[in-house]
mmCIF file of C-alpha atoms and ligand atoms in Angstrom:
data_model
loop_
_atom_site.group_PDB
_atom_site.id
_atom_site.type_symbol
_atom_site.label_atom_id
_atom_site.label_comp_id
_atom_site.label_asym_id
_atom_site.label_seq_id
_atom_site.Cartn_x
_atom_site.Cartn_y
_atom_site.Cartn_z
ATOM 1 C CA MET A 1 31.456 82.995 -29.200
ATOM 2 C CA ARG A 2 30.559 80.351 -32.056
ATOM 3 C CA LYS A 3 32.367 78.346 -34.544
ATOM 4 C CA ILE A 4 33.046 79.450 -37.574
ATOM 5 C CA TYR A 5 33.523 77.294 -40.459
ATOM 6 C CA VAL A 6 34.919 77.545 -44.214
ATOM 7 C CA ALA A 7 33.499 74.103 -45.785
ATOM 8 C CA GLY A 8 34.790 72.484 -49.318
ATOM 9 C CA ASN A 9 32.104 70.639 -51.301
ATOM 10 C CA TRP A 10 34.446 68.467 -53.898
ATOM 11 C CA LYS A 11 31.714 66.717 -54.782
ATOM 12 C CA MET A 12 31.937 64.427 -57.495
ATOM 13 C CA ASN A 13 35.333 65.647 -58.131
ATOM 14 C CA LEU A 14 38.424 66.371 -57.289
ATOM 15 C CA ILE A 15 40.760 69.994 -56.652
ATOM 16 C CA ASP A 16 43.451 70.961 -59.099
ATOM 17 C CA ASP A 17 45.957 71.572 -55.862
ATOM 18 C CA ILE A 18 45.676 71.507 -52.219
ATOM 19 C CA THR A 19 48.880 72.987 -52.374
ATOM 20 C CA PRO A 20 47.995 77.220 -52.062
ATOM 21 C CA VAL A 21 44.578 74.894 -49.345
ATOM 22 C CA VAL A 22 47.317 73.400 -47.673
ATOM 23 C CA GLN A 23 49.710 76.693 -47.422
ATOM 24 C CA ILE A 24 47.045 78.771 -44.661
ATOM 25 C CA SER A 25 46.759 75.760 -42.569
ATOM 26 C CA LYS A 26 47.826 77.746 -39.420
ATOM 27 C CA ASN A 27 46.027 78.049 -36.628
ATOM 28 C CA VAL A 28 43.439 80.588 -36.906
ATOM 29 C CA LYS A 29 41.668 81.040 -33.367
ATOM 30 C CA ASN A 30 38.304 80.168 -33.692
ATOM 31 C CA LEU A 31 38.001 79.318 -37.949
ATOM 32 C CA GLU A 32 37.237 75.607 -38.671
ATOM 33 C CA ILE A 33 38.585 74.232 -42.093
ATOM 34 C CA ILE A 34 37.329 71.566 -43.554
ATOM 35 C CA ILE A 35 37.281 69.507 -46.888
ATOM 36 C CA PHE A 36 34.883 67.087 -48.657
ATOM 37 C CA PRO A 37 36.596 64.909 -50.907
ATOM 38 C CA PRO A 38 35.113 61.700 -52.623
ATOM 39 C CA PHE A 39 34.544 58.936 -49.665
ATOM 40 C CA THR A 40 37.722 56.777 -52.551
ATOM 41 C CA HIS A 41 39.866 60.118 -51.491
ATOM 42 C CA LEU A 42 39.371 60.495 -47.803
ATOM 43 C CA GLN A 43 42.576 58.354 -46.425
ATOM 44 C CA LYS A 44 44.309 60.246 -49.654
ATOM 45 C CA TYR A 45 43.658 63.593 -48.664
ATOM 46 C CA SER A 46 43.999 62.890 -44.653
ATOM 47 C CA GLU A 47 47.836 62.095 -44.776
ATOM 48 C CA ILE A 48 48.157 64.675 -47.028
ATOM 49 C CA LEU A 49 46.174 67.179 -44.449
ATOM 50 C CA ASN A 50 47.996 64.574 -41.528
ATOM 51 C CA LYS A 51 49.837 67.642 -40.730
ATOM 52 C CA THR A 52 47.222 70.124 -40.469
ATOM 53 C CA ASN A 53 44.457 72.170 -39.253
ATOM 54 C CA ILE A 54 42.021 71.236 -41.811
ATOM 55 C CA LYS A 55 40.029 68.750 -41.316
ATOM 56 C CA ILE A 56 38.795 65.458 -43.346
ATOM 57 C CA GLY A 57 35.096 65.386 -43.445
ATOM 58 C CA ALA A 58 32.709 62.611 -45.530
ATOM 59 C CA GLN A 59 29.655 64.002 -47.630
ATOM 60 C CA ASN A 60 27.373 61.331 -46.691
ATOM 61 C CA VAL A 61 26.692 58.324 -44.312
ATOM 62 C CA PHE A 62 24.523 55.445 -43.652
ATOM 63 C CA TYR A 63 22.745 55.112 -40.019
ATOM 64 C CA GLU A 64 23.406 51.512 -39.634
ATOM 65 C CA ASP A 65 26.628 50.326 -38.096
ATOM 66 C CA ARG A 66 26.984 48.095 -40.543
ATOM 67 C CA GLY A 67 25.019 44.665 -42.593
ATOM 68 C CA ALA A 68 22.610 44.756 -45.562
ATOM 69 C CA PHE A 69 23.068 47.923 -47.142
ATOM 70 C CA THR A 70 24.606 47.629 -50.932
ATOM 71 C CA GLY A 71 26.171 51.059 -51.766
ATOM 72 C CA GLU A 72 26.273 52.591 -48.041
ATOM 73 C CA ILE A 73 28.761 53.906 -46.059
ATOM 74 C CA SER A 74 28.573 53.355 -41.490
ATOM 75 C CA TYR A 75 30.165 56.034 -39.538
ATOM 76 C CA LYS A 76 32.263 53.848 -38.081
ATOM 77 C CA PHE A 77 34.300 53.151 -41.256
ATOM 78 C CA LEU A 78 34.541 56.568 -42.179
ATOM 79 C CA GLU A 79 35.991 56.783 -38.471
ATOM 80 C CA GLU A 80 39.019 54.622 -40.269
ATOM 81 C CA PHE A 81 40.483 58.307 -42.349
ATOM 82 C CA GLY A 82 40.787 60.706 -38.975
ATOM 83 C CA VAL A 83 36.983 61.880 -40.472
ATOM 84 C CA LYS A 84 35.941 64.478 -38.146
ATOM 85 C CA TYR A 85 32.744 65.979 -40.124
ATOM 86 C CA VAL A 86 29.908 64.290 -42.766
ATOM 87 C CA VAL A 87 27.090 65.848 -44.132
ATOM 88 C CA ILE A 88 23.795 64.998 -43.983
ATOM 89 C CA GLY A 89 20.900 66.567 -46.388
ATOM 90 C CA HIS A 90 22.429 67.703 -48.917
ATOM 91 C CA SER A 91 20.086 69.165 -51.864
ATOM 92 C CA GLU A 92 21.494 67.105 -54.131
ATOM 93 C CA ARG A 93 20.464 63.625 -51.959
ATOM 94 C CA ARG A 94 17.562 65.597 -51.640
ATOM 95 C CA ASN A 95 16.328 65.843 -54.638
ATOM 96 C CA ILE A 96 18.209 63.422 -57.032
ATOM 97 C CA PHE A 97 18.964 60.697 -54.829
ATOM 98 C CA LYS A 98 15.072 60.665 -52.887
ATOM 99 C CA GLU A 99 16.348 61.278 -49.447
ATOM 100 C CA SER A 100 13.885 62.447 -47.269
ATOM 101 C CA ASP A 101 13.387 64.550 -44.382
ATOM 102 C CA GLU A 102 12.345 60.814 -41.933
ATOM 103 C CA LEU A 103 16.242 59.502 -43.518
ATOM 104 C CA ILE A 104 17.607 62.159 -42.962
ATOM 105 C CA SER A 105 16.337 62.629 -39.293
ATOM 106 C CA LEU A 106 17.853 58.547 -38.551
ATOM 107 C CA LYS A 107 21.374 59.966 -40.078
ATOM 108 C CA LEU A 108 21.336 62.862 -37.597
ATOM 109 C CA LYS A 109 20.105 60.769 -34.655
ATOM 110 C CA LYS A 110 22.494 58.570 -35.350
ATOM 111 C CA ILE A 111 25.716 60.989 -36.417
ATOM 112 C CA LEU A 112 24.960 62.872 -32.989
ATOM 113 C CA LYS A 113 26.190 59.789 -31.105
ATOM 114 C CA THR A 114 29.756 59.792 -32.266
ATOM 115 C CA ASP A 115 32.295 61.760 -32.542
ATOM 116 C CA ILE A 116 31.251 63.393 -35.923
ATOM 117 C CA LYS A 117 30.160 66.411 -36.498
ATOM 118 C CA PRO A 118 26.714 66.593 -38.744
ATOM 119 C CA ILE A 119 26.716 69.306 -41.086
ATOM 120 C CA PHE A 120 22.853 69.668 -41.698
ATOM 121 C CA CYS A 121 21.624 71.118 -45.156
ATOM 122 C CA VAL A 122 18.250 73.286 -44.921
ATOM 123 C CA GLY A 123 16.945 74.895 -48.699
ATOM 124 C CA GLU A 124 14.210 75.970 -50.798
ATOM 125 C CA LYS A 125 14.268 75.538 -54.656
ATOM 126 C CA GLU A 126 14.199 78.176 -56.626
ATOM 127 C CA GLN A 127 9.706 77.865 -57.701
ATOM 128 C CA GLU A 128 9.100 77.911 -53.388
ATOM 129 C CA ARG A 129 11.292 81.062 -53.064
ATOM 130 C CA ASN A 130 9.343 82.744 -56.342
ATOM 131 C CA LEU A 131 6.443 81.940 -54.127
ATOM 132 C CA ASN A 132 7.599 83.606 -51.467
ATOM 133 C CA LYS A 133 7.631 80.146 -49.632
ATOM 134 C CA GLN A 134 11.259 79.933 -48.602
ATOM 135 C CA LYS A 135 10.524 79.939 -44.250
ATOM 136 C CA ILE A 136 7.920 77.190 -45.015
ATOM 137 C CA VAL A 137 10.155 74.448 -46.725
ATOM 138 C CA VAL A 138 13.231 75.593 -43.436
ATOM 139 C CA GLU A 139 11.286 74.905 -41.180
ATOM 140 C CA ASN A 140 9.906 72.045 -41.852
ATOM 141 C CA GLN A 141 13.644 70.788 -43.133
ATOM 142 C CA LEU A 142 14.155 71.797 -38.945
ATOM 143 C CA LYS A 143 10.716 70.223 -37.831
ATOM 144 C CA ILE A 144 11.288 66.877 -39.419
ATOM 145 C CA SER A 145 14.755 66.022 -39.298
ATOM 146 C CA LEU A 146 15.704 67.801 -35.664
ATOM 147 C CA GLY A 147 12.393 66.440 -33.625
ATOM 148 C CA GLY A 148 13.071 64.638 -31.115
ATOM 149 C CA ILE A 149 17.330 64.657 -31.061
ATOM 150 C CA GLU A 150 17.528 64.870 -27.891
ATOM 151 C CA ASN A 151 21.611 65.398 -26.955
ATOM 152 C CA ASN A 152 24.437 66.862 -28.539
ATOM 153 C CA PHE A 153 22.673 69.273 -30.691
ATOM 154 C CA LYS A 154 25.552 71.790 -30.069
ATOM 155 C CA ASN A 155 27.494 69.734 -32.429
ATOM 156 C CA ILE A 156 25.325 70.128 -35.102
ATOM 157 C CA ILE A 157 26.204 72.331 -37.694
ATOM 158 C CA ILE A 158 23.929 74.005 -40.057
ATOM 159 C CA ALA A 159 24.729 75.045 -43.640
ATOM 160 C CA TYR A 160 21.414 77.352 -45.845
ATOM 161 C CA GLU A 161 21.332 76.252 -49.373
ATOM 162 C CA PRO A 162 19.395 77.874 -51.429
ATOM 163 C CA VAL A 163 18.671 74.737 -54.171
ATOM 164 C CA TRP A 164 18.459 77.520 -56.690
ATOM 165 C CA ALA A 165 21.119 79.263 -55.182
ATOM 166 C CA ILE A 166 23.937 75.891 -55.811
ATOM 167 C CA GLY A 167 25.926 75.685 -58.783
ATOM 168 C CA THR A 168 24.509 77.677 -60.894
ATOM 169 C CA GLY A 169 26.460 80.893 -60.287
ATOM 170 C CA LYS A 170 23.620 83.036 -58.628
ATOM 171 C CA ASN A 171 23.771 83.414 -54.484
ATOM 172 C CA ALA A 172 21.477 84.511 -52.364
ATOM 173 C CA THR A 173 22.322 88.245 -51.147
ATOM 174 C CA PRO A 174 22.798 88.771 -47.870
ATOM 175 C CA PHE A 175 20.266 90.122 -47.085
ATOM 176 C CA ASP A 176 18.203 86.814 -48.099
ATOM 177 C CA ALA A 177 20.534 85.192 -46.537
ATOM 178 C CA GLN A 178 20.894 86.756 -42.998
ATOM 179 C CA GLU A 179 17.586 86.870 -43.366
ATOM 180 C CA MET A 180 17.016 83.358 -43.617
ATOM 181 C CA HIS A 181 20.186 82.610 -41.251
ATOM 182 C CA GLN A 182 17.791 84.939 -38.907
ATOM 183 C CA PHE A 183 14.676 83.127 -39.081
ATOM 184 C CA ILE A 184 16.706 79.369 -38.403
ATOM 185 C CA ARG A 185 18.291 80.584 -36.040
ATOM 186 C CA GLU A 186 14.403 81.485 -34.740
ATOM 187 C CA GLN A 187 13.903 77.529 -35.137
ATOM 188 C CA LEU A 188 16.665 76.547 -33.393
ATOM 189 C CA SER A 189 15.340 78.337 -29.917
ATOM 190 C CA THR A 190 12.182 77.310 -30.634
ATOM 191 C CA LEU A 191 12.843 73.730 -30.572
ATOM 192 C CA PHE A 192 16.816 73.366 -28.511
ATOM 193 C CA GLY A 193 16.268 76.748 -26.103
ATOM 194 C CA LYS A 194 17.578 79.512 -27.078
ATOM 195 C CA ASN A 195 21.132 79.384 -25.365
ATOM 196 C CA ILE A 196 21.732 76.291 -27.934
ATOM 197 C CA ALA A 197 20.490 78.156 -30.955
ATOM 198 C CA TYR A 198 22.627 80.783 -30.260
ATOM 199 C CA GLN A 199 25.637 78.578 -29.841
ATOM 200 C CA ILE A 200 24.859 76.536 -32.391
ATOM 201 C CA SER A 201 26.814 77.363 -36.355
ATOM 202 C CA ILE A 202 24.585 78.409 -39.809
ATOM 203 C CA ILE A 203 27.029 78.976 -42.150
ATOM 204 C CA TYR A 204 25.952 79.276 -45.503
ATOM 205 C CA GLY A 205 26.312 78.267 -49.524
ATOM 206 C CA GLY A 206 25.347 78.365 -52.789
ATOM 207 C CA SER A 207 27.384 79.567 -55.520
ATOM 208 C CA VAL A 208 29.549 81.070 -52.412
ATOM 209 C CA ASN A 209 33.051 82.687 -54.863
ATOM 210 C CA ASP A 210 36.106 84.691 -54.158
ATOM 211 C CA GLU A 211 34.170 87.829 -55.254
ATOM 212 C CA ASN A 212 31.349 87.541 -53.467
ATOM 213 C CA ALA A 213 32.283 85.786 -49.157
ATOM 214 C CA LYS A 214 33.273 89.502 -47.804
ATOM 215 C CA ASP A 215 29.796 90.902 -47.501
ATOM 216 C CA LEU A 216 28.609 87.524 -47.527
ATOM 217 C CA PHE A 217 30.305 86.591 -44.127
ATOM 218 C CA ARG A 218 29.789 90.238 -42.571
ATOM 219 C CA GLU A 219 26.139 89.125 -41.855
ATOM 220 C CA ASP A 220 25.625 88.995 -38.605
ATOM 221 C CA ASP A 221 24.234 85.385 -38.381
ATOM 222 C CA VAL A 222 26.089 84.007 -40.715
ATOM 223 C CA ASP A 223 28.513 82.308 -39.390
ATOM 224 C CA GLY A 224 31.138 80.147 -42.600
ATOM 225 C CA LEU A 225 30.742 79.677 -45.973
ATOM 226 C CA PHE A 226 29.765 75.497 -47.468
ATOM 227 C CA VAL A 227 31.593 76.330 -50.736
ATOM 228 C CA GLY A 228 30.969 73.846 -53.762
ATOM 229 C CA GLY A 229 32.336 74.810 -57.551
ATOM 230 C CA ALA A 230 34.863 77.413 -56.281
ATOM 231 C CA SER A 231 36.101 74.958 -53.241
ATOM 232 C CA LEU A 232 38.139 72.674 -56.099
ATOM 233 C CA LYS A 233 40.440 75.499 -57.158
ATOM 234 C CA GLY A 234 43.528 75.913 -54.813
ATOM 235 C CA GLU A 235 44.272 78.626 -54.806
ATOM 236 C CA LYS A 236 40.085 80.347 -55.348
ATOM 237 C CA PHE A 237 39.386 78.630 -51.895
ATOM 238 C CA LYS A 238 42.333 79.748 -50.356
ATOM 239 C CA LYS A 239 41.445 83.353 -50.929
ATOM 240 C CA ILE A 240 37.338 83.051 -49.803
ATOM 241 C CA ILE A 241 39.455 80.982 -46.725
ATOM 242 C CA GLU A 242 42.060 84.342 -46.469
ATOM 243 C CA ILE A 243 38.892 86.313 -46.670
ATOM 244 C CA VAL A 244 37.378 84.964 -43.923
ATOM 245 C CA GLU A 245 40.042 84.468 -41.745
ATOM 246 C CA LYS A 246 40.772 88.647 -42.415
ATOM 247 C CA GLN A 247 37.024 89.330 -40.997
ATOM 248 C CA ILE A 248 37.586 87.418 -37.684
ATOM 249 C CA ILE A 249 40.945 88.880 -36.642
HETATM 250 C C1 PEP B 1 26.989 72.690 -52.484
HETATM 251 O O1 PEP B 1 27.078 72.054 -52.487
HETATM 252 O O2 PEP B 1 27.456 72.588 -51.745
HETATM 253 C C2 PEP B 1 27.813 74.013 -53.366
HETATM 254 C C3 PEP B 1 27.650 75.359 -51.801
HETATM 255 O O3 PEP B 1 27.441 74.273 -54.346
HETATM 256 P P1 PEP B 1 28.965 75.314 -55.316
HETATM 257 O O4 PEP B 1 28.784 76.301 -54.500
HETATM 258 O O5 PEP B 1 29.281 75.095 -56.522
HETATM 259 O O6 PEP B 1 26.799 76.328 -55.420
#
């Protein structure tokens, strides 16, 4: 049985109130709840969440352990704050900060040698979907960044995040999400074998909210939700978690 995730990416923002999220931190079998605060707030939230089942993650990482890499952060520093997950290849890192598939691959290879699990983001831009090129784009992202990975494949979590759906209020339809998740699983099967591919969780991100969460999560290959804007409102994020919990039980 694949693990289910509900993850909140705060980006360069803070949540209005974490209390509702903390209150629902009961242990639902097979559900992992993760928040991704800015680096500067990892310590604060790892203390707040210390006695809950909610995990803490980082929004980025570099592939070297230490050295002259101004502005970058090593997994070794993240571990000190109890970080269990890291986002790699988010479209904002790709598009604003020009991170390449090759750089993303180096980060993935590094993190897979540690105890931290990567949430590896892939997804096409609006123009690419309009040209019906979404599968080619995602296939390339997967091939370049996952090619050459030799072990710990099972620790990878894939987030399908169509760029046109991020922060736009325009989510993928459950049908489109399922179609792409199934395609991603086929690609994983080619790369790592069928057995591993069926164990890797593939989560959907892009304008998820408490109204569309149920229908998106209902799809067979949607193993959880990656939430941006709606994770900044404690009450809304709590509702999304509850929607997923109910569908698991
Ligand atoms: C994201 O940035 O990963 C994301 C899914 O954002 P939003 O939910 O705001 O579209």
